[in-house]
Amino acid sequence: SGGQRQRVMIAMALACRPQLLVADEPTTALDVMVQAQVLRLIGGLVAEQGIALLMISHDLGVLAGTCDTLAVMYAGRIVEEGPARAVHEAARHPYGRALSAAFPRIGDPASRRAPQGLPGDPPDPAALPTGCAFHPRCPVAVAACTTEDQVLVAAGEAHRAACLHLSAPEGSTP
Ligand code: SF4
């Protein structure tokens, strides 16, 4: 089964006694029960053996439940980073908010029937938009977003995001 293959892969990786485990979409295509088992297995081994874990996934829920820190990337750059639960539940960057909203919420049937999405597609890495690369898809973009590049700024305790609204005067944040 997919779950057994995942466990064998994890065992092979850990047999080399690594200091860092890079898990790229380790639970993709697994049903939720096996996904939970694999995540428990990884979490337990990482804690027991003191291994650092770098997990790569599109599933913010899985990341928030497994990792201490979460970084959101868009167009090849980190646009938000911070404590995993804060980034998942209270994202400050519009892309982070869109990712969170794309997942159905337990106990909210409406979110299952009509998950929210984003217009358009990710940009071509060889021809990134000017300014903030997210501006063609951003629901709160303003004119300056097409010309001003953004860097990570404080967005809460140990939480940073790259959006001009975070450095705009108080009261103007959408
Ligand atoms: S800088 Fe502008 S385009 Fe980029 S995320 Fe913020 S509001 Fe959206």
GROMACS .gro file of N, CA and C and ligand atoms in nm:
model
  530
    1SER      N    1   0.084  -0.120   0.000
    1SER     CA    2   0.000   0.000   0.000
    1SER      C    3   0.087   0.125   0.000
    2GLY      N    4   0.024   0.240  -0.029
    2GLY     CA    5   0.099   0.366  -0.028
    2GLY      C    6   0.159   0.394   0.108
    3GLY      N    7   0.082   0.362   0.214
    3GLY     CA    8   0.131   0.388   0.349
    3GLY      C    9   0.255   0.305   0.382
    4GLN      N   10   0.252   0.176   0.340
    4GLN     CA   11   0.369   0.090   0.367
    4GLN      C   12   0.490   0.138   0.289
    5ARG      N   13   0.469   0.181   0.164
    5ARG     CA   14   0.582   0.232   0.084
    5ARG      C   15   0.640   0.357   0.150
    6GLN      N   16   0.551   0.444   0.203
    6GLN     CA   17   0.600   0.565   0.271
    6GLN      C   18   0.685   0.526   0.392
    7ARG      N   19   0.639   0.425   0.468
    7ARG     CA   20   0.714   0.385   0.588
    7ARG      C   21   0.850   0.329   0.549
    8VAL      N   22   0.855   0.250   0.441
    8VAL     CA   23   0.983   0.193   0.396
    8VAL      C   24   1.078   0.305   0.355
    9MET      N   25   1.025   0.405   0.283
    9MET     CA   26   1.110   0.518   0.242
    9MET      C   27   1.165   0.592   0.363
   10ILE      N   28   1.080   0.613   0.464
   10ILE     CA   29   1.123   0.683   0.585
   10ILE      C   30   1.230   0.600   0.657
   11ALA      N   31   1.209   0.467   0.663
   11ALA     CA   32   1.308   0.380   0.730
   11ALA      C   33   1.441   0.385   0.656
   12MET      N   34   1.437   0.384   0.521
   12MET     CA   35   1.562   0.392   0.444
   12MET      C   36   1.634   0.523   0.471
   13ALA      N   37   1.557   0.633   0.477
   13ALA     CA   38   1.619   0.763   0.502
   13ALA      C   39   1.682   0.767   0.641
   14LEU      N   40   1.611   0.712   0.740
   14LEU     CA   41   1.660   0.720   0.878
   14LEU      C   42   1.775   0.623   0.905
   15ALA      N   43   1.787   0.516   0.823
   15ALA     CA   44   1.895   0.420   0.842
   15ALA      C   45   2.032   0.486   0.827
   16CYS      N   46   2.038   0.596   0.755
   16CYS     CA   47   2.165   0.667   0.736
   16CYS      C   48   2.195   0.763   0.851
   17ARG      N   49   2.109   0.763   0.953
   17ARG     CA   50   2.124   0.851   1.070
   17ARG      C   51   2.148   0.997   1.030
   18PRO      N   52   2.054   1.055   0.959
   18PRO     CA   53   2.072   1.194   0.914
   18PRO      C   54   2.053   1.293   1.029
   19GLN      N   55   2.110   1.411   1.012
   19GLN     CA   56   2.083   1.519   1.108
   19GLN      C   57   1.964   1.602   1.061
   20LEU      N   58   1.938   1.596   0.930
   20LEU     CA   59   1.825   1.671   0.873
   20LEU      C   60   1.745   1.577   0.783
   21LEU      N   61   1.614   1.574   0.805
   21LEU     CA   62   1.524   1.494   0.722
   21LEU      C   63   1.441   1.591   0.637
   22VAL      N   64   1.453   1.579   0.504
   22VAL     CA   65   1.373   1.662   0.414
   22VAL      C   66   1.258   1.576   0.363
   23ALA      N   67   1.137   1.610   0.401
   23ALA     CA   68   1.018   1.532   0.363
   23ALA      C   69   0.935   1.615   0.265
   24ASP      N   70   0.941   1.579   0.138
   24ASP     CA   71   0.872   1.655   0.034
   24ASP      C   72   0.738   1.587   0.004
   25GLU      N   73   0.630   1.650   0.044
   25GLU     CA   74   0.495   1.595   0.030
   25GLU      C   75   0.489   1.450   0.079
   26PRO      N   76   0.526   1.424   0.205
   26PRO     CA   77   0.536   1.285   0.251
   26PRO      C   78   0.404   1.212   0.263
   27THR      N   79   0.293   1.284   0.259
   27THR     CA   80   0.165   1.216   0.277
   27THR      C   81   0.071   1.233   0.159
   28THR      N   82   0.123   1.285   0.047
   28THR     CA   83   0.037   1.303  -0.071
   28THR      C   84  -0.019   1.168  -0.115
   29ALA      N   85  -0.147   1.167  -0.150
   29ALA     CA   86  -0.215   1.049  -0.204
   29ALA      C   87  -0.246   0.944  -0.098
   30LEU      N   88  -0.217   0.973   0.029
   30LEU     CA   89  -0.254   0.878   0.134
   30LEU      C   90  -0.391   0.917   0.190
   31ASP      N   91  -0.468   0.816   0.233
   31ASP     CA   92  -0.595   0.852   0.297
   31ASP      C   93  -0.565   0.911   0.435
   32VAL      N   94  -0.665   0.977   0.492
   32VAL     CA   95  -0.637   1.056   0.614
   32VAL      C   96  -0.589   0.971   0.731
   33MET      N   97  -0.636   0.844   0.740
   33MET     CA   98  -0.594   0.758   0.850
   33MET      C   99  -0.445   0.724   0.837
   34VAL      N  100  -0.405   0.682   0.716
   34VAL     CA  101  -0.263   0.648   0.695
   34VAL      C  102  -0.178   0.774   0.705
   35GLN      N  103  -0.231   0.886   0.655
   35GLN     CA  104  -0.160   1.013   0.665
   35GLN      C  105  -0.128   1.044   0.811
   36ALA      N  106  -0.227   1.027   0.898
   36ALA     CA  107  -0.206   1.055   1.041
   36ALA      C  108  -0.100   0.962   1.099
   37GLN      N  109  -0.103   0.833   1.056
   37GLN     CA  110  -0.003   0.737   1.108
   37GLN      C  111   0.138   0.777   1.063
   38VAL      N  112   0.151   0.812   0.936
   38VAL     CA  113   0.284   0.848   0.884
   38VAL      C  114   0.335   0.975   0.954
   39LEU      N  115   0.247   1.072   0.975
   39LEU     CA  116   0.289   1.195   1.042
   39LEU      C  117   0.330   1.168   1.187
   40ARG      N  118   0.255   1.079   1.254
   40ARG     CA  119   0.292   1.044   1.393
   40ARG      C  120   0.427   0.976   1.394
   41LEU      N  121   0.449   0.887   1.296
   41LEU     CA  122   0.576   0.815   1.287
   41LEU      C  123   0.692   0.913   1.267
   42ILE      N  124   0.676   1.005   1.172
   42ILE     CA  125   0.783   1.103   1.147
   42ILE      C  126   0.806   1.188   1.271
   43GLY      N  127   0.697   1.238   1.330
   43GLY     CA  128   0.710   1.325   1.448
   43GLY      C  129   0.780   1.253   1.562
   44GLY      N  130   0.743   1.126   1.585
   44GLY     CA  131   0.803   1.049   1.694
   44GLY      C  132   0.952   1.026   1.671
   45LEU      N  133   0.988   0.989   1.548
   45LEU     CA  134   1.130   0.961   1.519
   45LEU      C  135   1.214   1.088   1.528
   46VAL      N  136   1.159   1.197   1.481
   46VAL     CA  137   1.232   1.324   1.486
   46VAL      C  138   1.257   1.363   1.631
   47ALA      N  139   1.153   1.348   1.716
   47ALA     CA  140   1.168   1.384   1.858
   47ALA      C  141   1.266   1.291   1.928
   48GLU      N  142   1.253   1.159   1.901
   48GLU     CA  143   1.340   1.060   1.970
   48GLU      C  144   1.486   1.076   1.932
   49GLN      N  145   1.511   1.101   1.804
   49GLN     CA  146   1.649   1.100   1.756
   49GLN      C  147   1.709   1.239   1.739
   50GLY      N  148   1.633   1.342   1.775
   50GLY     CA  149   1.684   1.479   1.769
   50GLY      C  150   1.719   1.523   1.627
   51ILE      N  151   1.639   1.479   1.529
   51ILE     CA  152   1.664   1.514   1.389
   51ILE      C  153   1.587   1.642   1.356
   52ALA      N  154   1.649   1.730   1.276
   52ALA     CA  155   1.575   1.846   1.226
   52ALA      C  156   1.489   1.799   1.109
   53LEU      N  157   1.368   1.852   1.100
   53LEU     CA  158   1.275   1.813   0.994
   53LEU      C  159   1.238   1.934   0.909
   54LEU      N  160   1.259   1.923   0.778
   54LEU     CA  161   1.213   2.024   0.683
   54LEU      C  162   1.105   1.958   0.599
   55MET      N  163   0.981   2.002   0.619
   55MET     CA  164   0.870   1.940   0.546
   55MET      C  165   0.817   2.036   0.439
   56ILE      N  166   0.797   1.984   0.320
   56ILE     CA  167   0.748   2.064   0.208
   56ILE      C  168   0.611   2.011   0.169
   57SER      N  169   0.510   2.099   0.168
   57SER     CA  170   0.375   2.053   0.136
   57SER      C  171   0.289   2.172   0.097
   58HIS      N  172   0.183   2.144   0.023
   58HIS     CA  173   0.082   2.245  -0.005
   58HIS      C  174  -0.025   2.244   0.103
   59ASP      N  175  -0.021   2.145   0.193
   59ASP     CA  176  -0.127   2.126   0.291
   59ASP      C  177  -0.092   2.197   0.422
   60LEU      N  178  -0.146   2.318   0.439
   60LEU     CA  179  -0.112   2.397   0.558
   60LEU      C  180  -0.154   2.328   0.687
   61GLY      N  181  -0.264   2.253   0.682
   61GLY     CA  182  -0.311   2.184   0.801
   61GLY      C  183  -0.209   2.081   0.849
   62VAL      N  184  -0.155   2.003   0.754
   62VAL     CA  185  -0.053   1.903   0.788
   62VAL      C  186   0.070   1.972   0.844
   63LEU      N  187   0.112   2.081   0.781
   63LEU     CA  188   0.232   2.152   0.826
   63LEU      C  189   0.211   2.210   0.965
   64ALA      N  190   0.094   2.273   0.985
   64ALA     CA  191   0.068   2.336   1.115
   64ALA      C  192   0.064   2.233   1.227
   65GLY      N  193   0.019   2.110   1.194
   65GLY     CA  194   0.010   2.006   1.296
   65GLY      C  195   0.142   1.935   1.322
   66THR      N  196   0.240   1.954   1.235
   66THR     CA  197   0.366   1.878   1.244
   66THR      C  198   0.486   1.966   1.276
   67CYS      N  199   0.485   2.090   1.227
   67CYS     CA  200   0.604   2.174   1.234
   67CYS      C  201   0.590   2.286   1.337
   68ASP      N  202   0.703   2.335   1.386
   68ASP     CA  203   0.703   2.449   1.478
   68ASP      C  204   0.692   2.580   1.401
   69THR      N  205   0.763   2.587   1.289
   69THR     CA  206   0.769   2.710   1.211
   69THR      C  207   0.721   2.682   1.069
   70LEU      N  208   0.650   2.779   1.013
   70LEU     CA  209   0.596   2.760   0.879
   70LEU      C  210   0.638   2.879   0.791
   71ALA      N  211   0.685   2.848   0.672
   71ALA     CA  212   0.720   2.953   0.575
   71ALA      C  213   0.636   2.931   0.449
   72VAL      N  214   0.575   3.038   0.401
   72VAL     CA  215   0.493   3.033   0.279
   72VAL      C  216   0.573   3.095   0.166
   73MET      N  217   0.585   3.020   0.055
   73MET     CA  218   0.661   3.071  -0.059
   73MET      C  219   0.568   3.104  -0.176
   74TYR      N  220   0.601   3.211  -0.248
   74TYR     CA  221   0.531   3.243  -0.373
   74TYR      C  222   0.635   3.294  -0.472
   75ALA      N  223   0.629   3.244  -0.593
   75ALA     CA  224   0.723   3.285  -0.698
   75ALA      C  225   0.869   3.269  -0.653
   76GLY      N  226   0.896   3.163  -0.579
   76GLY     CA  227   1.033   3.131  -0.541
   76GLY      C  228   1.086   3.208  -0.422
   77ARG      N  229   1.001   3.286  -0.354
   77ARG     CA  230   1.048   3.363  -0.238
   77ARG      C  231   0.956   3.339  -0.119
   78ILE      N  232   1.016   3.350   0.000
   78ILE     CA  233   0.934   3.342   0.121
   78ILE      C  234   0.857   3.473   0.136
   79VAL      N  235   0.725   3.464   0.141
   79VAL     CA  236   0.643   3.584   0.158
   79VAL      C  237   0.584   3.594   0.298
   80GLU      N  238   0.595   3.485   0.375
   80GLU     CA  239   0.545   3.488   0.513
   80GLU      C  240   0.612   3.378   0.591
   81GLU      N  241   0.645   3.404   0.717
   81GLU     CA  242   0.702   3.299   0.802
   81GLU      C  243   0.672   3.332   0.946
   82GLY      N  244   0.663   3.227   1.027
   82GLY     CA  245   0.636   3.250   1.169
   82GLY      C  246   0.593   3.121   1.236
   83PRO      N  247   0.546   3.130   1.362
   83PRO     CA  248   0.496   3.012   1.432
   83PRO      C  249   0.387   2.945   1.348
   84ALA      N  250   0.396   2.812   1.334
   84ALA     CA  251   0.309   2.742   1.239
   84ALA      C  252   0.161   2.771   1.261
   85ARG      N  253   0.117   2.766   1.387
   85ARG     CA  254  -0.026   2.786   1.411
   85ARG      C  255  -0.068   2.929   1.378
   86ALA      N  256   0.016   3.026   1.407
   86ALA     CA  257  -0.019   3.165   1.377
   86ALA      C  258  -0.029   3.186   1.226
   87VAL      N  259   0.064   3.129   1.151
   87VAL     CA  260   0.061   3.148   1.006
   87VAL      C  261  -0.061   3.078   0.947
   88HIS      N  262  -0.094   2.961   1.001
   88HIS     CA  263  -0.208   2.885   0.949
   88HIS      C  264  -0.341   2.952   0.983
   89GLU      N  265  -0.353   2.998   1.107
   89GLU     CA  266  -0.484   3.046   1.152
   89GLU      C  267  -0.500   3.197   1.139
   90ALA      N  268  -0.391   3.269   1.129
   90ALA     CA  269  -0.401   3.416   1.122
   90ALA      C  270  -0.294   3.469   1.026
   91ALA      N  271  -0.296   3.418   0.903
   91ALA     CA  272  -0.197   3.461   0.803
   91ALA      C  273  -0.208   3.610   0.781
   92ARG      N  274  -0.093   3.677   0.761
   92ARG     CA  275  -0.092   3.821   0.740
   92ARG      C  276  -0.070   3.858   0.593
   93HIS      N  277  -0.017   3.765   0.513
   93HIS     CA  278   0.003   3.793   0.371
   93HIS      C  279  -0.122   3.745   0.294
   94PRO      N  280  -0.167   3.821   0.194
   94PRO     CA  281  -0.287   3.779   0.120
   94PRO      C  282  -0.276   3.639   0.060
   95TYR      N  283  -0.156   3.598   0.018
   95TYR     CA  284  -0.142   3.463  -0.037
   95TYR      C  285  -0.157   3.358   0.074
   96GLY      N  286  -0.097   3.384   0.189
   96GLY     CA  287  -0.113   3.294   0.303
   96GLY      C  288  -0.260   3.283   0.342
   97ARG      N  289  -0.332   3.396   0.341
   97ARG     CA  290  -0.475   3.393   0.376
   97ARG      C  291  -0.552   3.311   0.273
   98ALA      N  292  -0.517   3.325   0.145
   98ALA     CA  293  -0.587   3.250   0.040
   98ALA      C  294  -0.560   3.100   0.054
   99LEU      N  295  -0.436   3.063   0.089
   99LEU     CA  296  -0.406   2.921   0.109
   99LEU      C  297  -0.490   2.863   0.222
  100SER      N  298  -0.497   2.935   0.333
  100SER     CA  299  -0.576   2.887   0.447
  100SER      C  300  -0.722   2.873   0.410
  101ALA      N  301  -0.775   2.971   0.335
  101ALA     CA  302  -0.917   2.970   0.299
  101ALA      C  303  -0.950   2.861   0.198
  102ALA      N  304  -0.848   2.807   0.129
  102ALA     CA  305  -0.873   2.706   0.026
  102ALA      C  306  -0.905   2.570   0.087
  103PHE      N  307  -0.878   2.553   0.218
  103PHE     CA  308  -0.904   2.424   0.281
  103PHE      C  309  -1.037   2.427   0.353
  104PRO      N  310  -1.119   2.320   0.337
  104PRO     CA  311  -1.247   2.316   0.409
  104PRO      C  312  -1.224   2.312   0.559
  105ARG      N  313  -1.315   2.376   0.634
  105ARG     CA  314  -1.303   2.378   0.779
  105ARG      C  315  -1.396   2.275   0.842
  106ILE      N  316  -1.344   2.203   0.941
  106ILE     CA  317  -1.424   2.101   1.009
  106ILE      C  318  -1.544   2.170   1.074
  107GLY      N  319  -1.665   2.114   1.050
  107GLY     CA  320  -1.785   2.170   1.111
  107GLY      C  321  -1.846   2.281   1.029
  108ASP      N  322  -1.790   2.311   0.912
  108ASP     CA  323  -1.844   2.417   0.827
  108ASP      C  324  -1.871   2.359   0.689
  109PRO      N  325  -1.992   2.299   0.668
  109PRO     CA  326  -2.021   2.233   0.540
  109PRO      C  327  -2.009   2.328   0.420
  110ALA      N  328  -2.039   2.456   0.441
  110ALA     CA  329  -2.033   2.551   0.329
  110ALA      C  330  -1.892   2.560   0.272
  111SER      N  331  -1.792   2.553   0.359
  111SER     CA  332  -1.654   2.563   0.312
  111SER      C  333  -1.613   2.438   0.234
  112ARG      N  334  -1.680   2.325   0.260
  112ARG     CA  335  -1.650   2.202   0.183
  112ARG      C  336  -1.711   2.211   0.044
  113ARG      N  337  -1.833   2.270   0.037
  113ARG     CA  338  -1.902   2.275  -0.093
  113ARG      C  339  -1.842   2.381  -0.183
  114ALA      N  340  -1.792   2.490  -0.126
  114ALA     CA  341  -1.741   2.600  -0.209
  114ALA      C  342  -1.611   2.652  -0.152
  115PRO      N  343  -1.503   2.570  -0.161
  115PRO     CA  344  -1.374   2.621  -0.113
  115PRO      C  345  -1.331   2.743  -0.193
  116GLN      N  346  -1.267   2.836  -0.124
  116GLN     CA  347  -1.226   2.958  -0.192
  116GLN      C  348  -1.097   2.933  -0.269
  117GLY      N  349  -1.080   3.006  -0.376
  117GLY     CA  350  -0.959   2.991  -0.456
  117GLY      C  351  -0.905   3.126  -0.497
  118LEU      N  352  -0.808   3.123  -0.587
  118LEU     CA  353  -0.747   3.246  -0.636
  118LEU      C  354  -0.765   3.252  -0.787
  119PRO      N  355  -0.783   3.369  -0.845
  119PRO     CA  356  -0.787   3.378  -0.991
  119PRO      C  357  -0.647   3.360  -1.048
  120GLY      N  358  -0.640   3.317  -1.174
  120GLY     CA  359  -0.512   3.313  -1.244
  120GLY      C  360  -0.424   3.196  -1.203
  121ASP      N  361  -0.300   3.200  -1.249
  121ASP     CA  362  -0.202   3.093  -1.226
  121ASP      C  363  -0.075   3.151  -1.167
  122PRO      N  364   0.008   3.065  -1.106
  122PRO     CA  365   0.139   3.114  -1.059
  122PRO      C  366   0.218   3.168  -1.178
  123PRO      N  367   0.305   3.267  -1.155
  123PRO     CA  368   0.379   3.328  -1.266
  123PRO      C  369   0.491   3.239  -1.319
  124ASP      N  370   0.532   3.267  -1.442
  124ASP     CA  371   0.648   3.201  -1.502
  124ASP      C  372   0.772   3.250  -1.427
  125PRO      N  373   0.852   3.160  -1.366
  125PRO     CA  374   0.970   3.204  -1.290
  125PRO      C  375   1.069   3.283  -1.375
  126ALA      N  376   1.066   3.262  -1.507
  126ALA     CA  377   1.159   3.334  -1.595
  126ALA      C  378   1.105   3.471  -1.635
  127ALA      N  379   0.983   3.501  -1.599
  127ALA     CA  380   0.924   3.630  -1.637
  127ALA      C  381   0.830   3.676  -1.526
  128LEU      N  382   0.890   3.703  -1.410
  128LEU     CA  383   0.809   3.742  -1.294
  128LEU      C  384   0.750   3.880  -1.313
  129PRO      N  385   0.630   3.904  -1.260
  129PRO     CA  386   0.572   4.038  -1.265
  129PRO      C  387   0.661   4.139  -1.192
  130THR      N  388   0.654   4.264  -1.229
  130THR     CA  389   0.730   4.368  -1.159
  130THR      C  390   0.670   4.392  -1.020
  131GLY      N  391   0.746   4.460  -0.935
  131GLY     CA  392   0.696   4.491  -0.801
  131GLY      C  393   0.674   4.364  -0.721
  132CYS      N  394   0.563   4.357  -0.651
  132CYS     CA  395   0.527   4.236  -0.578
  132CYS      C  396   0.478   4.132  -0.679
  133ALA      N  397   0.544   4.017  -0.684
  133ALA     CA  398   0.511   3.916  -0.787
  133ALA      C  399   0.370   3.860  -0.771
  134PHE      N  400   0.308   3.885  -0.656
  134PHE     CA  401   0.173   3.834  -0.633
  134PHE      C  402   0.066   3.930  -0.685
  135HIS      N  403   0.104   4.052  -0.729
  135HIS     CA  404   0.004   4.156  -0.755
  135HIS      C  405  -0.103   4.119  -0.860
  136PRO      N  406  -0.070   4.041  -0.966
  136PRO     CA  407  -0.177   4.012  -1.063
  136PRO      C  408  -0.292   3.928  -1.004
  137ARG      N  409  -0.268   3.859  -0.892
  137ARG     CA  410  -0.370   3.771  -0.833
  137ARG      C  411  -0.418   3.821  -0.697
  138CYS      N  412  -0.362   3.930  -0.651
  138CYS     CA  413  -0.388   3.973  -0.514
  138CYS      C  414  -0.520   4.051  -0.505
  139PRO      N  415  -0.609   4.009  -0.415
  139PRO     CA  416  -0.738   4.077  -0.403
  139PRO      C  417  -0.729   4.215  -0.339
  140VAL      N  418  -0.616   4.249  -0.277
  140VAL     CA  419  -0.605   4.380  -0.210
  140VAL      C  420  -0.489   4.461  -0.268
  141ALA      N  421  -0.450   4.431  -0.392
  141ALA     CA  422  -0.339   4.505  -0.454
  141ALA      C  423  -0.378   4.650  -0.479
  142VAL      N  424  -0.280   4.738  -0.470
  142VAL     CA  425  -0.298   4.879  -0.505
  142VAL      C  426  -0.192   4.914  -0.610
  143ALA      N  427  -0.198   5.034  -0.664
  143ALA     CA  428  -0.110   5.070  -0.775
  143ALA      C  429   0.037   5.049  -0.741
  144ALA      N  430   0.077   5.083  -0.619
  144ALA     CA  431   0.219   5.073  -0.582
  144ALA      C  432   0.269   4.929  -0.586
  145CYS      N  433   0.179   4.831  -0.577
  145CYS     CA  434   0.221   4.690  -0.577
  145CYS      C  435   0.285   4.651  -0.711
  146THR      N  436   0.254   4.722  -0.818
  146THR     CA  437   0.308   4.685  -0.950
  146THR      C  438   0.452   4.734  -0.968
  147THR      N  439   0.498   4.821  -0.879
  147THR     CA  440   0.633   4.877  -0.895
  147THR      C  441   0.723   4.854  -0.774
  148GLU      N  442   0.666   4.838  -0.655
  148GLU     CA  443   0.747   4.828  -0.533
  148GLU      C  444   0.764   4.682  -0.489
  149ASP      N  445   0.889   4.637  -0.489
  149ASP     CA  446   0.919   4.504  -0.437
  149ASP      C  447   0.900   4.507  -0.284
  150GLN      N  448   0.870   4.394  -0.227
  150GLN     CA  449   0.844   4.389  -0.083
  150GLN      C  450   0.943   4.298  -0.013
  151VAL      N  451   0.978   4.336   0.109
  151VAL     CA  452   1.064   4.249   0.192
  151VAL      C  453   0.984   4.210   0.316
  152LEU      N  454   1.033   4.108   0.385
  152LEU     CA  455   0.964   4.063   0.506
  152LEU      C  456   0.974   4.169   0.615
  153VAL      N  457   0.860   4.202   0.676
  153VAL     CA  458   0.859   4.295   0.789
  153VAL      C  459   0.780   4.231   0.902
  154ALA      N  460   0.793   4.285   1.022
  154ALA     CA  461   0.725   4.228   1.139
  154ALA      C  462   0.574   4.226   1.117
  155ALA      N  463   0.514   4.110   1.153
  155ALA     CA  464   0.368   4.096   1.137
  155ALA      C  465   0.309   4.026   1.259
  156GLY      N  466   0.378   4.036   1.372
  156GLY     CA  467   0.334   3.970   1.494
  156GLY      C  468   0.456   3.912   1.563
  157GLU      N  469   0.431   3.842   1.675
  157GLU     CA  470   0.544   3.787   1.751
  157GLU      C  471   0.613   3.677   1.671
  158ALA      N  472   0.739   3.699   1.637
  158ALA     CA  473   0.818   3.603   1.558
  158ALA      C  474   0.754   3.573   1.423
  159HIS      N  475   0.672   3.666   1.376
  159HIS     CA  476   0.591   3.646   1.255
  159HIS      C  477   0.627   3.759   1.158
  160ARG      N  478   0.659   3.724   1.031
  160ARG     CA  479   0.697   3.826   0.934
  160ARG      C  480   0.625   3.799   0.802
  161ALA      N  481   0.596   3.905   0.729
  161ALA     CA  482   0.532   3.890   0.598
  161ALA      C  483   0.577   4.004   0.508
  162ALA      N  484   0.570   3.979   0.377
  162ALA     CA  485   0.615   4.078   0.278
  162ALA      C  486   0.495   4.136   0.204
  163CYS      N  487   0.438   4.240   0.261
  163CYS     CA  488   0.322   4.305   0.197
  163CYS      C  489   0.324   4.453   0.235
  164LEU      N  490   0.300   4.540   0.138
  164LEU     CA  491   0.308   4.684   0.169
  164LEU      C  492   0.202   4.728   0.269
  165HIS      N  493   0.093   4.654   0.280
  165HIS     CA  494  -0.010   4.693   0.376
  165HIS      C  495   0.039   4.679   0.520
  166LEU      N  496   0.140   4.597   0.541
  166LEU     CA  497   0.192   4.581   0.677
  166LEU      C  498   0.279   4.698   0.720
  167SER      N  499   0.332   4.771   0.624
  167SER     CA  500   0.412   4.887   0.661
  167SER      C  501   0.337   5.016   0.631
  168ALA      N  502   0.209   5.005   0.588
  168ALA     CA  503   0.128   5.123   0.560
  168ALA      C  504   0.082   5.185   0.692
  169PRO      N  505   0.040   5.315   0.690
  169PRO     CA  506  -0.007   5.379   0.813
  169PRO      C  507  -0.123   5.301   0.876
  170GLU      N  508  -0.128   5.303   1.012
  170GLU     CA  509  -0.233   5.232   1.083
  170GLU      C  510  -0.371   5.272   1.031
  171GLY      N  511  -0.459   5.174   1.017
  171GLY     CA  512  -0.596   5.202   0.973
  171GLY      C  513  -0.614   5.182   0.825
  172SER      N  514  -0.505   5.171   0.750
  172SER     CA  515  -0.519   5.155   0.604
  172SER      C  516  -0.505   5.010   0.562
  173THR      N  517  -0.473   4.918   0.661
  173THR     CA  518  -0.460   4.776   0.627
  173THR      C  519  -0.595   4.717   0.597
  174PRO      N  520  -0.610   4.649   0.481
  174PRO     CA  521  -0.739   4.592   0.448
  174PRO      C  522  -0.771   4.471   0.535
  175SF4     S1  523   0.232   4.400  -0.169
  175SF4    FE1  524   0.041   4.440  -0.279
  175SF4     S2  525   0.018   4.274  -0.428
  175SF4    FE2  526   0.174   4.211  -0.278
  175SF4     S3  527   0.060   4.094  -0.128
  175SF4    FE3  528   0.066   4.304  -0.051
  175SF4     S4  529  -0.121   4.403  -0.130
  175SF4    FE4  530  -0.092   4.212  -0.245
   0.00000   0.00000   0.00000
